[in-house]
Amino acid sequence: MQGFRFLRIPLFPSNALFFVSPTPHLLPVKPISRIPIKYFSSQMGSSPSSSSSKLLFRQLFEKESSTYTYLLADVSHPDKPALLIDPVDKTVDRDLNLVRELGLKLVYAMNTHVHADHVTGTGLIKSKFPGAKSVISRASGSKADVLIEPGDRISFGDLFLEVRATPGHTSGCVTYVTGDEPDQPHPRMAFTGDALLIRGCGRTDFQGGSSKQLYESVHSQIFTLPKDTLIYPAHDYKGFSASTVGEEMKYNPRLTKDLEEFKKIMEHLNLPYPKMMDIAVPANLVCGLQDPAC
Amino acid sequence: MQGFRFLRIPLFPSNALFFVSPTPHLLPVKPISRIPIKYFSSQMGSSPSSSSSKLLFRQLFEKESSTYTYLLADVSHPDKPALLIDPVDKTVDRDLNLVRELGLKLVYAMNTHVHADHVTGTGLIKSKFPGAKSVISRASGSKADVLIEPGDRISFGDLFLEVRATPGHTSGCVTYVTGDEPDQPHPRMAFTGDALLIRGCGRTDFQGGSSKQLYESVHSQIFTLPKDTLIYPAHDYKGFSASTVGEEMKYNPRLTKDLEEFKKIMEHLNLPYPKMMDIAVPANLVCGLQDPAC
């Protein structure tokens, strides 16, 4: 199983689960190939960037449920191992077609949590792309090939995601964060699911939700990341595609409040019962029901 | 007028128009501040990236017309000069609120062309953000503060966009491309309007459209860019957010065909008359009519 690995780091020694590539892949460093000085000379800055030469990143949108699916791959690795975060059943063909066109090898189809507003595509993906494994948190109570826990590291090629527990919207919510190492993308990227939305957050009135827990999750697990960390949520309803930790710490209308005020806000949202909930939640406990074995 | 400049480069000496900042801004090079070696040592690669430490980039979506608006700013510059490409009237408040929250100084509100499917927000932006200038191509026949021509360079801080003529969807369509210099974003980014969409292209049956001209525009002005150049179109209807020149050269179902086949495809699209056309086009010739003086 070369090129990607699933590693439970020593911080959490119990339930250790290792899919480790036998040797690190030492790839040639890509030169910057085009340095024409056409119009004027200018400074050469070191450029910590929102991506790296290794990372292929695509944000995909499902309009009906306003869900973002994320495609990440290590394109510097010979296998081009890739993962999809929060795929939707209705857009699986679009996503897998893109994976194939880009010559990627899909390793993981992952969820940030058990969604209540759409049916996950992970089961369908497994049936259409043999070899891909479904991933969700053990705390979600769902079935999947890989049940992750806080502190786990999900590797694809030389890139990896850290797992952070961010319960509160549901009891099993996690945030996936790109690694804090020099060869990983800079700034870091946090896939926050429904824990933290852009200028908002997920509701906390069902599926084991708790406004207190959500508040603590966001403050301890997300707002402690570097301020330039890019926030990529599971949904957006206003047309925003990304934010940063710094922006949300300053402008999130809910999470900038103190805990008591936050709890009051969350108690009085008066949101309707999710249309898809009774179909989506049972299905999403088993990878969208397309594959009962997950 | 420090911090941003509009420069017609010497290639096109007639109609020279110069707004040049008096001196180049020599900013300190930012160090990479976090280099912990926590888990394993790894290679340090030079990282040509999809952005730079200078560029703030946001993709914004207007759901009704499936329009992408792009916000770009040079955040390394003291003024944080910014521009918006293809703003929509209905989402101007969202966009300007974001501009203010991020502490940016909006310099330009630009269009890639006269849109037929939504009303531009450039006039409204000017009324709400004094100092911002509207920008569109001279070939569009529209009114605006700055009428750009092919070869023009639109600078904001130390970053700039090149103007490329890409007529065919309309006779005045342009593509804005980030600069080809070492301190500009790598890979380059092309804002293609409706000339090139992800796995598609704009229709050519009205507003001076010509399928032959569109084919030649895309092949001569966009497909000649480096293959890793990121494509950011004015619309997407399937939930894609970006592509690359290389991908479109390989997988665009229309523009990979020869000219004759392309012309046949475009002749037989049988698309309905755009709902907004009779309102949007006259309005967009004068910055969305919100400001008749543009």
Coordinates of C-alpha atoms in Angstrom, one line a residue:
Chain A
M1 CA 0.0 0.0 0.0
Q2 CA 2.5 2.5 -1.2
G3 CA 2.0 6.2 -1.3
F4 CA -0.5 6.7 1.4
R5 CA -0.8 5.8 4.9
F6 CA -3.0 6.1 7.9
L7 CA -1.2 6.7 11.1
R8 CA -2.4 7.0 14.6
I9 CA 0.3 9.1 16.1
P10 CA 2.0 8.1 19.4
L11 CA 0.0 10.7 21.4
F12 CA -2.9 8.2 21.3
P13 CA -1.2 4.8 21.7
S14 CA -4.4 2.8 22.2
N15 CA -6.2 1.4 19.2
A16 CA -3.1 2.1 17.1
L17 CA -3.8 1.7 13.4
F18 CA -0.9 1.8 10.9
F19 CA -1.0 1.8 7.1
V20 CA 2.5 3.2 6.7
S21 CA 4.4 3.3 3.4
P22 CA 7.6 1.4 3.7
T23 CA 10.0 4.2 2.9
P24 CA 9.6 7.9 2.7
H25 CA 9.4 9.1 -0.9
L26 CA 12.2 11.4 -1.7
L27 CA 11.1 13.2 -4.8
P28 CA 13.2 15.6 -6.8
V29 CA 12.7 19.2 -5.9
K30 CA 10.9 21.0 -8.7
P31 CA 12.7 24.0 -10.0
I32 CA 10.9 27.3 -10.7
S33 CA 11.0 27.1 -14.4
R34 CA 10.0 30.6 -15.5
I35 CA 11.9 33.6 -14.2
P36 CA 11.8 36.1 -17.0
I37 CA 12.6 39.6 -16.1
K38 CA 10.5 41.3 -18.7
Y39 CA 9.3 44.7 -17.5
F40 CA 11.1 45.5 -14.3
S41 CA 13.2 43.8 -11.7
S42 CA 11.5 43.1 -8.4
Q43 CA 12.1 41.4 -5.1
M44 CA 12.1 37.7 -4.7
G45 CA 10.2 37.0 -1.5
S46 CA 9.9 33.7 0.3
S47 CA 6.2 32.9 -0.3
P48 CA 4.4 31.0 2.4
S49 CA 1.3 30.2 0.3
S50 CA -2.1 28.7 0.6
S51 CA -1.0 25.6 -1.3
S52 CA 2.2 23.9 -2.2
S53 CA 3.7 22.4 -5.3
K54 CA 2.6 19.0 -4.0
L55 CA -1.1 19.7 -3.3
L56 CA -3.8 19.7 -5.8
F57 CA -6.9 21.2 -4.2
R58 CA -10.4 21.6 -5.6
Q59 CA -13.5 23.0 -3.9
L60 CA -16.7 21.5 -5.4
F61 CA -20.2 22.7 -4.7
E62 CA -23.6 20.9 -4.5
K63 CA -26.2 23.5 -5.0
E64 CA -29.3 21.9 -3.6
S65 CA -27.8 21.4 -0.1
S66 CA -25.2 24.1 -0.5
T67 CA -22.5 21.5 0.4
Y68 CA -18.8 21.9 -0.3
T69 CA -16.9 18.8 -1.2
Y70 CA -13.1 19.0 -1.2
L71 CA -10.7 17.1 -3.4
L72 CA -7.1 17.0 -2.2
A73 CA -4.2 15.0 -3.8
D74 CA -0.5 14.8 -3.6
V75 CA 0.4 15.3 -7.3
S76 CA 4.1 15.1 -6.6
H77 CA 3.8 11.4 -5.6
P78 CA 3.9 8.8 -8.4
D79 CA 0.5 7.4 -7.4
K80 CA -1.1 10.8 -7.0
P81 CA -3.1 9.6 -4.0
A82 CA -6.2 11.6 -3.3
L83 CA -9.1 12.0 -0.9
L84 CA -12.5 13.5 -1.0
I85 CA -14.0 15.3 2.1
D86 CA -17.8 15.4 2.4
P87 CA -18.9 14.0 -1.0
V88 CA -22.6 14.2 -1.8
D89 CA -24.4 11.2 -3.4
K90 CA -25.9 13.4 -6.2
T91 CA -22.5 14.6 -7.4
V92 CA -20.4 11.4 -7.1
D93 CA -20.2 11.0 -10.8
R94 CA -19.0 14.5 -11.3
D95 CA -16.4 14.1 -8.5
L96 CA -15.1 10.7 -9.7
N97 CA -14.9 11.9 -13.3
L98 CA -12.7 14.7 -12.2
V99 CA -10.6 12.3 -10.1
R100 CA -10.1 10.1 -13.2
E101 CA -9.4 13.1 -15.6
L102 CA -6.7 14.3 -13.2
G103 CA -5.2 10.9 -13.1
L104 CA -5.6 10.6 -9.3
K105 CA -5.9 7.5 -7.2
L106 CA -8.7 8.0 -4.7
V107 CA -7.7 6.6 -1.4
Y108 CA -10.2 7.9 1.1
A109 CA -13.8 9.2 0.9
M110 CA -14.2 11.0 4.2
N111 CA -16.9 12.7 6.2
T112 CA -16.6 15.4 8.8
H113 CA -19.7 14.1 10.5
V114 CA -23.1 12.4 9.9
H115 CA -24.9 15.0 7.8
A116 CA -28.6 15.7 8.2
D117 CA -29.1 17.7 5.0
H118 CA -27.8 15.4 2.3
V119 CA -26.9 11.8 1.7
T120 CA -23.2 11.1 1.7
G121 CA -21.5 9.8 -1.4
T122 CA -18.9 7.6 0.4
G123 CA -20.8 4.3 -0.1
L124 CA -21.5 5.0 -3.8
I125 CA -17.8 6.1 -4.3
K126 CA -16.6 2.8 -2.9
S127 CA -18.8 0.8 -5.3
K128 CA -17.6 2.9 -8.3
F129 CA -13.9 3.3 -7.3
P130 CA -12.7 0.0 -5.8
G131 CA -9.9 0.5 -3.3
A132 CA -11.2 3.8 -1.9
K133 CA -12.0 3.5 1.8
S134 CA -14.7 5.3 3.7
V135 CA -13.6 7.3 6.7
I136 CA -15.6 8.9 9.6
S137 CA -15.1 9.4 13.3
R138 CA -15.6 6.5 15.7
A139 CA -17.5 9.0 17.9
S140 CA -20.1 9.4 15.1
G141 CA -21.5 5.9 15.8
S142 CA -21.4 5.2 12.0
K143 CA -20.0 2.3 10.1
A144 CA -17.0 3.0 7.8
D145 CA -13.8 1.3 6.7
V146 CA -11.7 3.5 8.9
L147 CA -13.0 5.0 12.2
I148 CA -10.8 7.9 13.1
E149 CA -10.1 9.4 16.5
P150 CA -8.7 12.7 17.7
G151 CA -5.0 13.0 17.0
D152 CA -5.0 10.6 14.1
R153 CA -3.1 11.5 11.0
I154 CA -4.5 10.7 7.6
S155 CA -1.7 10.6 5.0
F156 CA -2.0 10.7 1.3
G157 CA 1.5 10.6 -0.3
D158 CA 3.7 13.0 1.5
L159 CA 0.8 15.2 2.7
F160 CA -1.4 14.6 5.7
L161 CA -4.4 15.8 7.6
E162 CA -4.6 15.9 11.4
V163 CA -7.9 14.9 13.0
R164 CA -9.3 17.3 15.7
A165 CA -12.5 16.5 17.6
T166 CA -14.9 19.4 17.3
P167 CA -18.2 18.1 18.6
G168 CA -21.3 20.3 19.3
H169 CA -23.1 20.3 16.0
T170 CA -23.2 16.5 16.4
S171 CA -21.4 14.5 18.9
G172 CA -19.1 12.9 16.3
C173 CA -18.0 16.0 14.4
V174 CA -14.3 16.4 13.5
T175 CA -12.2 19.0 11.8
Y176 CA -9.4 17.9 9.4
V177 CA -6.4 20.2 9.4
T178 CA -3.4 20.0 7.0
G179 CA -0.1 19.3 8.8
D180 CA 2.1 21.7 10.7
E181 CA 5.3 20.8 8.9
P182 CA 7.5 22.7 6.5
D183 CA 6.6 20.5 3.5
Q184 CA 2.9 20.8 4.1
P185 CA 0.7 23.5 2.7
H186 CA 1.1 27.0 4.1
P187 CA -1.0 28.5 5.4
R188 CA -2.7 25.5 7.0
M189 CA -6.2 24.5 5.8
A190 CA -9.0 23.5 8.2
F191 CA -12.0 21.5 6.9
T192 CA -14.4 22.3 9.6
G193 CA -17.5 20.6 8.6
D194 CA -20.5 22.2 10.3
A195 CA -18.6 23.1 13.5
L196 CA -17.4 26.5 12.1
L197 CA -19.1 28.0 9.1
I198 CA -18.1 31.3 7.5
R199 CA -19.6 34.0 9.8
G200 CA -21.7 31.2 11.3
C201 CA -21.8 27.7 12.8
G202 CA -23.9 24.6 12.6
R203 CA -27.1 24.3 14.6
T204 CA -26.9 22.4 17.9
D205 CA -30.5 21.2 18.4
F206 CA -30.3 17.6 17.3
Q207 CA -28.0 14.6 16.8
G208 CA -26.4 15.0 20.2
G209 CA -25.7 18.7 19.6
S210 CA -24.7 20.9 22.4
S211 CA -24.0 24.7 22.1
K212 CA -21.6 24.6 25.1
Q213 CA -19.6 21.8 23.5
L214 CA -19.6 23.5 20.1
Y215 CA -18.3 26.7 21.6
E216 CA -15.6 24.9 23.5
S217 CA -14.7 22.9 20.4
V218 CA -14.2 25.9 18.1
H219 CA -12.3 27.9 20.7
S220 CA -10.0 25.1 21.8
Q221 CA -9.5 23.2 18.5
I222 CA -9.9 25.8 15.7
F223 CA -9.3 29.3 17.1
T224 CA -6.0 28.0 18.5
L225 CA -4.7 27.4 14.9
P226 CA -2.5 30.1 13.3
K227 CA -4.7 33.1 12.3
D228 CA -3.9 32.7 8.6
T229 CA -5.2 29.1 8.6
L230 CA -7.8 28.9 5.8
I231 CA -11.3 27.8 6.9
Y232 CA -13.1 25.5 4.4
P233 CA -16.6 24.6 5.8
A234 CA -19.0 21.9 4.7
H235 CA -21.6 24.5 3.6
D236 CA -22.1 28.1 2.7
Y237 CA -25.4 29.7 1.9
K238 CA -24.2 33.2 1.0
G239 CA -21.6 32.5 -1.7
F240 CA -18.5 32.6 0.4
S241 CA -15.9 30.0 -0.4
A242 CA -13.3 30.4 2.4
S243 CA -12.3 32.4 5.4
T244 CA -9.5 32.4 7.9
V245 CA -9.2 31.6 11.6
G246 CA -8.3 35.3 12.2
E247 CA -11.4 36.5 10.4
E248 CA -13.7 34.3 12.2
M249 CA -12.2 35.2 15.6
K250 CA -12.9 38.8 14.7
Y251 CA -16.1 38.7 12.7
N252 CA -18.0 35.5 13.4
P253 CA -21.3 37.0 14.8
R254 CA -21.9 34.0 17.1
L255 CA -18.5 32.7 18.2
T256 CA -17.1 36.1 19.1
K257 CA -19.7 36.3 21.9
D258 CA -19.1 34.8 25.4
L259 CA -20.4 31.3 26.1
E260 CA -23.7 32.4 27.8
E261 CA -24.6 34.8 24.9
F262 CA -23.6 32.1 22.4
K263 CA -25.9 29.6 24.1
K264 CA -28.8 32.0 24.0
I265 CA -28.2 32.7 20.3
M266 CA -28.2 29.0 19.6
E267 CA -31.3 28.4 21.6
H268 CA -33.3 31.0 19.7
L269 CA -32.4 30.2 16.1
N270 CA -35.9 28.7 15.5
L271 CA -34.7 26.8 12.5
P272 CA -37.1 24.4 10.7
Y273 CA -36.7 20.7 10.9
P274 CA -34.2 19.7 8.2
K275 CA -36.1 18.4 5.2
M276 CA -33.7 15.6 4.5
M277 CA -33.0 14.6 8.1
D278 CA -35.2 11.4 8.3
I279 CA -33.7 10.1 5.1
A280 CA -30.1 11.4 5.4
V281 CA -29.2 10.5 9.0
P282 CA -30.0 6.8 8.9
A283 CA -28.4 6.5 5.5
N284 CA -25.3 8.4 6.5
L285 CA -24.7 6.0 9.4
V286 CA -23.9 3.4 6.8
C287 CA -22.1 5.4 4.1
G288 CA -25.3 6.6 2.4
L289 CA -26.9 3.1 2.2
Q290 CA -25.5 2.5 -1.2
D291 CA -23.1 0.0 0.4
P292 CA -24.6 -1.5 3.5
A293 CA -21.2 -3.0 4.4
C294 CA -19.6 0.5 4.1
Chain B
M1 CA -2.3 57.8 -5.9
Q2 CA 0.1 55.6 -4.1
G3 CA -0.2 51.8 -4.1
F4 CA -2.0 51.1 -7.3
R5 CA -1.4 52.1 -10.9
F6 CA -2.9 51.6 -14.2
L7 CA -0.2 51.2 -16.9
R8 CA -0.6 50.8 -20.6
I9 CA 2.7 48.9 -21.4
P10 CA 5.0 50.1 -24.2
L11 CA 3.9 47.3 -26.6
F12 CA 0.8 49.5 -27.3
P13 CA 2.2 53.0 -27.3
S14 CA -1.0 54.8 -28.6
N15 CA -3.6 56.0 -26.1
A16 CA -1.0 55.7 -23.4
L17 CA -2.5 56.0 -19.9
F18 CA -0.3 56.0 -16.9
F19 CA -1.3 56.0 -13.2
V20 CA 2.1 55.0 -11.9
S21 CA 3.0 55.0 -8.2
P22 CA 6.1 57.2 -7.7
T23 CA 8.4 54.6 -6.4
P24 CA 8.3 50.8 -6.2
H25 CA 7.4 49.6 -2.7
L26 CA 10.3 47.6 -1.3
L27 CA 8.8 45.6 1.5
P28 CA 10.7 43.4 3.9
V29 CA 10.8 39.7 2.9
K30 CA 8.6 37.7 5.3
P31 CA 10.4 34.9 7.0
I32 CA 8.8 31.5 7.3
S33 CA 8.0 31.6 11.0
R34 CA 7.0 28.1 11.8
I35 CA 9.5 25.3 11.0
P36 CA 9.0 22.7 13.7
I37 CA 10.4 19.3 13.0
K38 CA 7.9 17.3 15.1
Y39 CA 7.3 14.0 13.6
F40 CA 9.9 13.4 10.8
S41 CA 12.4 15.4 8.8
S42 CA 11.4 16.1 5.3
Q43 CA 12.6 17.8 2.2
M44 CA 12.3 21.5 1.8
G45 CA 11.0 22.1 -1.8
S46 CA 10.8 25.3 -3.6
S47 CA 7.1 25.7 -3.9
P48 CA 5.6 27.5 -6.9
S49 CA 2.1 27.9 -5.5
S50 CA -1.3 29.0 -6.6
S51 CA -0.9 32.2 -4.6
S52 CA 1.7 34.3 -3.0
S53 CA 2.3 35.8 0.4
K54 CA 1.1 39.1 -1.2
L55 CA -2.1 38.0 -2.7
L56 CA -5.4 37.8 -0.9
F57 CA -7.8 35.9 -3.1
R58 CA -11.5 35.1 -2.6
Q59 CA -13.9 33.5 -4.9
L60 CA -17.5 34.6 -4.3
F61 CA -20.7 33.0 -5.8
E62 CA -24.1 34.5 -6.7
K63 CA -26.4 31.6 -6.8
E64 CA -29.3 32.9 -9.0
S65 CA -27.1 33.6 -12.0
S66 CA -24.3 31.2 -11.0
T67 CA -21.8 34.0 -11.3
Y68 CA -18.4 34.1 -9.7
T69 CA -17.1 37.4 -8.4
Y70 CA -13.4 37.5 -7.6
L71 CA -11.7 39.6 -4.9
L72 CA -8.0 40.1 -5.2
A73 CA -5.8 42.3 -3.0
D74 CA -2.1 43.0 -2.3
V75 CA -2.1 42.6 1.4
S76 CA 1.7 43.1 1.7
H77 CA 1.1 46.7 0.6
P78 CA 0.3 49.3 3.3
D79 CA -2.9 50.4 1.5
K80 CA -4.0 46.8 0.8
P81 CA -5.3 47.8 -2.6
A82 CA -8.0 45.5 -4.0
L83 CA -10.1 44.9 -7.0
L84 CA -13.3 43.0 -7.7
I85 CA -13.9 41.2 -11.0
D86 CA -17.5 40.7 -12.2
P87 CA -19.4 41.9 -9.2
V88 CA -23.2 41.3 -9.2
D89 CA -25.6 44.0 -8.1
K90 CA -27.5 41.7 -5.7
T91 CA -24.3 40.8 -3.8
V92 CA -22.6 44.2 -3.7
D93 CA -23.3 44.6 0.1
R94 CA -21.8 41.2 0.8
D95 CA -18.7 42.0 -1.2
L96 CA -18.2 45.4 0.2
N97 CA -18.7 44.2 3.7
L98 CA -16.0 41.7 3.2
V99 CA -13.7 44.3 1.6
R100 CA -14.2 46.5 4.7
E101 CA -13.7 43.6 7.2
L102 CA -10.5 42.7 5.6
G103 CA -9.3 46.3 5.7
L104 CA -8.9 46.6 2.0
K105 CA -9.0 49.7 -0.2
L106 CA -11.1 48.9 -3.2
V107 CA -9.4 50.4 -6.3
Y108 CA -11.2 48.8 -9.2
A109 CA -14.6 47.2 -9.9
M110 CA -14.0 45.4 -13.2
N111 CA -16.0 43.5 -15.7
T112 CA -14.7 40.9 -18.1
H113 CA -17.6 41.8 -20.5
V114 CA -21.1 43.2 -20.8
H115 CA -23.1 40.4 -19.0
A116 CA -26.5 39.3 -20.3
D117 CA -27.5 37.2 -17.3
H118 CA -27.2 39.6 -14.4
V119 CA -26.8 43.3 -13.7
T120 CA -23.2 44.3 -12.8
G121 CA -22.5 45.8 -9.4
T122 CA -19.8 48.3 -10.6
G123 CA -22.0 51.4 -10.5
L124 CA -23.5 50.5 -7.1
I125 CA -20.0 49.8 -5.8
K126 CA -18.9 53.3 -6.9
S127 CA -21.7 54.9 -5.1
K128 CA -21.0 53.0 -1.9
F129 CA -17.2 52.9 -2.0
P130 CA -16.0 56.3 -3.2
G131 CA -12.7 56.2 -5.0
A132 CA -13.3 52.8 -6.7
K133 CA -13.2 53.0 -10.4
S134 CA -15.2 51.0 -12.9
V135 CA -13.2 49.1 -15.5
I136 CA -14.3 47.4 -18.8
S137 CA -12.9 47.0 -22.3
R138 CA -13.1 49.8 -24.8
A139 CA -14.2 47.2 -27.3
S140 CA -17.3 46.5 -25.2
G141 CA -18.9 49.9 -26.1
S142 CA -19.7 50.5 -22.5
K143 CA -19.2 53.5 -20.3
A144 CA -16.7 53.1 -17.4
D145 CA -14.0 55.2 -15.7
V146 CA -11.2 53.1 -17.2
L147 CA -11.6 51.6 -20.7
I148 CA -8.9 49.0 -21.1
E149 CA -7.3 47.6 -24.2
P150 CA -5.4 44.4 -24.9
G151 CA -1.9 44.6 -23.5
D152 CA -2.9 46.9 -20.6
R153 CA -1.6 46.2 -17.2
I154 CA -3.9 46.7 -14.2
S155 CA -1.8 47.1 -11.1
F156 CA -2.9 46.9 -7.5
G157 CA 0.1 47.4 -5.1
D158 CA 2.9 45.3 -6.4
L159 CA 0.6 42.8 -8.1
F160 CA -0.9 43.2 -11.5
L161 CA -3.2 41.7 -14.1
E162 CA -2.6 41.7 -17.9
V163 CA -5.5 42.3 -20.2
R164 CA -6.0 39.8 -23.1
A165 CA -8.6 40.3 -25.7
T166 CA -10.8 37.2 -25.9
P167 CA -13.8 38.2 -28.1
G168 CA -16.3 35.7 -29.4
H169 CA -18.9 35.4 -26.6
T170 CA -19.3 39.1 -27.0
S171 CA -17.1 41.4 -29.1
G172 CA -15.7 43.1 -26.0
C173 CA -14.7 40.1 -23.9
V174 CA -11.4 40.2 -22.2
T175 CA -9.4 37.8 -19.9
Y176 CA -7.5 39.1 -17.0
V177 CA -4.3 37.2 -16.3
T178 CA -2.0 37.6 -13.3
G179 CA 1.5 38.7 -14.2
D180 CA 4.3 36.6 -15.5
E181 CA 7.0 37.8 -13.1
P182 CA 8.7 36.1 -10.2
D183 CA 7.0 38.1 -7.5
Q184 CA 3.5 37.5 -9.0
P185 CA 1.4 34.5 -8.1
H186 CA 2.5 31.0 -9.3
P187 CA 0.8 29.3 -11.1
R188 CA -0.7 32.2 -13.0
M189 CA -4.4 32.8 -12.7
A190 CA -6.7 33.6 -15.6
F191 CA -10.1 35.2 -15.1
T192 CA -11.7 34.2 -18.4
G193 CA -15.2 35.6 -18.1
D194 CA -17.5 33.7 -20.4
A195 CA -14.8 33.0 -23.0
L196 CA -13.7 29.8 -21.4
L197 CA -15.8 28.0 -18.8
I198 CA -14.9 24.8 -17.0
R199 CA -15.4 22.1 -19.6
G200 CA -17.5 24.6 -21.6
C201 CA -17.6 28.1 -23.0
G202 CA -20.0 31.0 -23.4
R203 CA -22.6 31.0 -26.1
T204 CA -21.9 32.9 -29.3
D205 CA -25.3 33.7 -30.7
F206 CA -25.8 37.3 -29.6
Q207 CA -24.0 40.6 -28.6
G208 CA -21.6 40.4 -31.5
G209 CA -20.8 36.8 -30.7
S210 CA -18.8 34.7 -33.2
S211 CA -17.9 31.0 -32.7
K212 CA -14.9 31.4 -35.0
Q213 CA -13.6 34.4 -33.1
L214 CA -14.2 32.6 -29.7
Y215 CA -12.3 29.6 -30.9
E216 CA -9.4 31.7 -32.0
S217 CA -9.4 33.8 -28.8
V218 CA -9.2 30.8 -26.5
H219 CA -6.6 29.0 -28.6
S220 CA -4.4 32.1 -29.1
Q221 CA -4.8 33.9 -25.8
I222 CA -5.6 31.3 -23.1
F223 CA -4.3 27.9 -24.4
T224 CA -0.9 29.6 -24.9
L225 CA -0.6 30.2 -21.2
P226 CA 1.4 27.7 -19.1
K227 CA -0.6 24.6 -18.6
D228 CA -0.7 25.0 -14.8
T229 CA -2.4 28.4 -15.1
L230 CA -5.6 28.3 -13.0
I231 CA -8.8 29.1 -14.9
Y232 CA -11.4 31.1 -13.0
P233 CA -14.5 31.6 -15.1
A234 CA -17.4 34.1 -14.7
H235 CA -19.8 31.2 -14.2
D236 CA -20.2 27.6 -13.3
Y237 CA -23.4 25.6 -13.3
K238 CA -22.1 22.2 -12.1
G239 CA -20.3 23.2 -8.9
F240 CA -16.7 23.4 -10.2
S241 CA -14.7 26.3 -8.9
A242 CA -11.5 26.2 -10.9
S243 CA -9.7 24.4 -13.7
T244 CA -6.3 24.7 -15.4
V245 CA -5.2 25.5 -19.0
G246 CA -3.9 22.0 -19.3
E247 CA -7.1 20.4 -18.2
E248 CA -9.2 22.4 -20.6
M249 CA -6.8 21.7 -23.5
K250 CA -7.4 18.0 -22.8
Y251 CA -11.0 17.7 -21.6
N252 CA -13.0 20.7 -22.8
P253 CA -15.7 19.0 -24.8
R254 CA -16.0 21.9 -27.2
L255 CA -12.6 23.5 -27.5
T256 CA -10.7 20.3 -28.0
K257 CA -12.5 19.9 -31.4
D258 CA -11.3 21.5 -34.6
L259 CA -12.8 24.8 -35.7
E260 CA -15.4 23.4 -38.0
E261 CA -16.7 21.0 -35.5
F262 CA -16.7 23.7 -32.8
K263 CA -18.7 26.0 -35.0
K264 CA -21.3 23.2 -35.6
I265 CA -21.6 22.6 -31.8
M266 CA -22.1 26.2 -31.1
E267 CA -24.7 26.6 -33.9
H268 CA -26.8 23.8 -32.5
L269 CA -26.9 24.6 -28.8
N270 CA -30.5 25.7 -29.0
L271 CA -30.3 27.7 -25.8
P272 CA -33.2 29.8 -24.6
Y273 CA -33.2 33.6 -24.8
P274 CA -31.5 34.8 -21.6
K275 CA -34.2 35.8 -19.1
M276 CA -32.3 38.8 -17.9
M277 CA -30.9 39.9 -21.3
D278 CA -33.3 42.9 -22.0
I279 CA -32.7 44.3 -18.6
A280 CA -29.1 43.4 -18.0
V281 CA -27.4 44.4 -21.3
P282 CA -28.7 48.0 -21.5
A283 CA -27.9 48.4 -17.7
N284 CA -24.5 46.9 -18.0
L285 CA -23.5 49.3 -20.7
V286 CA -23.6 52.0 -18.0
C287 CA -22.2 50.1 -15.0
G288 CA -25.6 48.6 -14.0
L289 CA -27.5 51.9 -14.3
Q290 CA -27.1 52.6 -10.6
D291 CA -24.7 55.4 -11.6
P292 CA -25.5 56.8 -15.1
A293 CA -22.2 58.6 -15.1
C294 CA -20.4 55.3 -14.5

